Amino acid sequence: MAPYRRGTRGRGERISRGRGPNAGHGAGRGRGRGRGNSNSKSGPKSTFYSTRVEEVHQEESEDSPVSDEEALDENVSLSESSGDDVENPGNSFKAYSTLLQSLNSASWSEQHIRKKQKIVHHSSLQDGVEVPSQLRISKGSNDEMDVDRVDEPEENGNVSLEDNDLIDHADEADGPYDTFEQHFAPIDEAELALRLNTATEAKWTTERSILQPGWKSLYVSYQGAAKSCNLASTPLRTFGDCQLKHKLEANAKLNMPSLSGINGHLAACIFRYQDLLFCDRTPVNAQDLRTIICLHALNHVFKTRDKVIKNNARLSSTSASEDLEYRDQGFTRPKVLMLLPTRQACVKVVDAIISLCKPEQQENKKRFEDTYSQSEDQLSEDKPEDFRELFGGNDDDLFRLGIKFTRKTVKFFSQFYNSDIIFASPLGLRMAIGTEDAKKQDHDFLSSIELVIVDQGDALLMQNWEHVEYIFEHLNLQPKETHGCDFSRVRNWYLDGKARYFRQTILLTAFNTPELNKLFGHNMLNLAGKAKICKDRYDGTMLDLGVQAKQTFSRYEASQPLADPDARFKFFTMAVVPTLFKYSKQSTGKGYGILIFIPSYMDFVRVRNFLANSPNSQDVSFGSISEYTSVRDVARARSHFFSGRHSVLLYTGRAHHFRRYLLRGVRRIIIYALPDNPVYYQEIVGGYLGRSISEGKADVTETSVRTLFSKWDALRLERVVGSHRLVAMLKEKGGDTFDFV
């Protein structure tokens, strides 16, 4: 197995971004994109060995220096591993130098003093498959390089003294048609009990509609709601229809004069406080979506603060004999949570917020720019656009940031309990909450979140989706401490533990998956309703490959989702592996260029162990590239595969997501399971086979693709083969093999 150690440019070991139970834990991060290091001093090298792999190592030790063919690698140079830790006795410190260093330690600045991580290592076997070691970080531990640390006392209550002038007096008085007032207005107890009963017992009604050519929506509301509540069907045309603060409306029109196309339908849901799952976020529409969600977040924060301050003034002007009650706040101050994949994504969102509110002063802005922003020009132009958008600039996926608004100032790095908006990656926020002792966890700052925005959900799926689920489980819980709260001002549904039914959740993703559907069904419980908006139909990426390779889709049967992995593996070993043996015997000495693409790391380990230990696969030489393979091993595997030394190469989905390697020597491709991202199918099939054909390494007649699927892969399959082919391929009784040329 590839080693799991400190990355060449990473922060060391921590909770990582793998998917599934225990998946992906413990890998070095390498600037946010999990790269392992084979020369770490942290322990013995836990490299995966088999009989054939050991033979290859013996051959390499007897060979002369590496040939030009073995040094092949346009994109991954061995110089990238220059950060490897190597013992050098000549650099050891003498006792006298150590003494001087300790005497000078008092002059170190405070920023160099960090608490060390308390890391507990766990190794586990699941169903006989080796699982990466899971690292747990104790509550209260800080990273040695924790640039997000805040030393600031917690303020009491939801409003601080410097907020008293926050109100924009140019705004008109709150009206009955203001969507903010409608959503958070006091509600009759009987009506509220009826609505909560429909939500808790899942008594929801659904409505499907075509919003406009190319777009469809699934609207979900509680039983008894008016049909007109499907706000997505009545789009907004300008920001003037959104009941915004006057200052925000003027700035928004400068950035985005109109709400055209699908943006009007999205804005109708967002500004009227309905939950939204949008399944077609792209680099092209990212800026417009960012403007809309940031505008809504600012509008919510400003109106919330204005309402509290106005009511403070009313209470202070009344006599003690008057019995007035204003329930206008939650337990704690933070009201908006934004989950983002990288620090650079956070920079883009913050820049959008600043351009909309235009504060006179920005406190700690220089610190924010130094620790979050980097140039986005370091990636080559041959990388796909979505890759450059996600990993351009600072791609670190461990961060958390609080921002506080006053009338003239935006303060970066405010203490969470003093913040209005919290920006965080799932990993960063989970570490802030704590992951071990439930009694020591601190999630009170999430108790009054009223707006959750998850941007680039598809990218978060490739990190560790368990962190996202963990965060949603800890939203809107009863706080353990009072934090200076005035309970006479707290809304009743907070006191009753029903705040999650009034929370709005906005989830933006490039495509839909079962994990996102689960979040939509189980965690998005807004009584105002929720909508899922996606494309009306998919043409299929298989039509735009650029090569005329034969594409075969083989269906296997699985009775339920939990049985799908075993059914897939059984079909692979019985129907696919025998063809590998046949091709291997026909191509002895030159390799056959068979690439096996496996999205799941757990499936990758299972297939790799089978090929290594099965007596029937002794003649099959293979290499492997996963998200945990070191740079040197990746270069070696690619070189051996291209030269024919290895006939088969195993390649994981997350390795492709984080690196987008341009593999050479591919003649045949086996898709063990379809990727969630349909672009990957296009890049792997069209890109790799097309390159082999253009370089003369393969003839069109000898290239082919074979894909395994079941009925549980419907979402993935539709995006690859097209909507009009989906039903026939899932339900065809006459056969389970479908060929396309």
mmCIF file of C-alpha atoms in Angstrom, residues 53 104-105 158 211 247 255 266 278 391 406 436 516 548 566 577 583 595 640 645 661 692:
data_model
loop_
_atom_site.group_PDB
_atom_site.id
_atom_site.type_symbol
_atom_site.label_atom_id
_atom_site.label_comp_id
_atom_site.label_asym_id
_atom_site.label_seq_id
_atom_site.Cartn_x
_atom_site.Cartn_y
_atom_site.Cartn_z
ATOM 1 C CA VAL A 53 5.996 -6.231 -7.325
ATOM 2 C CA ASN A 104 17.003 33.023 22.263
ATOM 3 C CA SER A 105 13.567 31.419 22.308
ATOM 4 C CA ASN A 158 -26.276 39.296 19.941
ATOM 5 C CA LEU A 211 -39.118 26.280 -15.637
ATOM 6 C CA LYS A 247 -27.366 50.396 -0.419
ATOM 7 C CA ASN A 255 -22.331 44.185 -10.586
ATOM 8 C CA LEU A 266 -32.813 30.813 -8.587
ATOM 9 C CA PHE A 278 -28.920 23.716 -7.901
ATOM 10 C CA PHE A 391 -7.128 24.552 -7.604
ATOM 11 C CA THR A 406 -20.460 47.289 11.770
ATOM 12 C CA GLU A 436 -13.354 13.239 20.221
ATOM 13 C CA LEU A 516 -26.515 15.365 -2.212
ATOM 14 C CA GLN A 548 -14.437 6.521 -32.821
ATOM 15 C CA ASP A 566 -20.015 -6.946 -3.929
ATOM 16 C CA VAL A 577 -10.728 -10.351 -15.610
ATOM 17 C CA TYR A 583 -4.896 -9.880 -23.781
ATOM 18 C CA LEU A 595 -6.308 1.175 -18.008
ATOM 19 C CA HIS A 640 6.380 1.294 -16.960
ATOM 20 C CA ARG A 645 6.557 -3.237 -18.779
ATOM 21 C CA TYR A 661 -2.594 13.176 -15.192
ATOM 22 C CA SER A 692 -2.514 7.146 -28.194
#
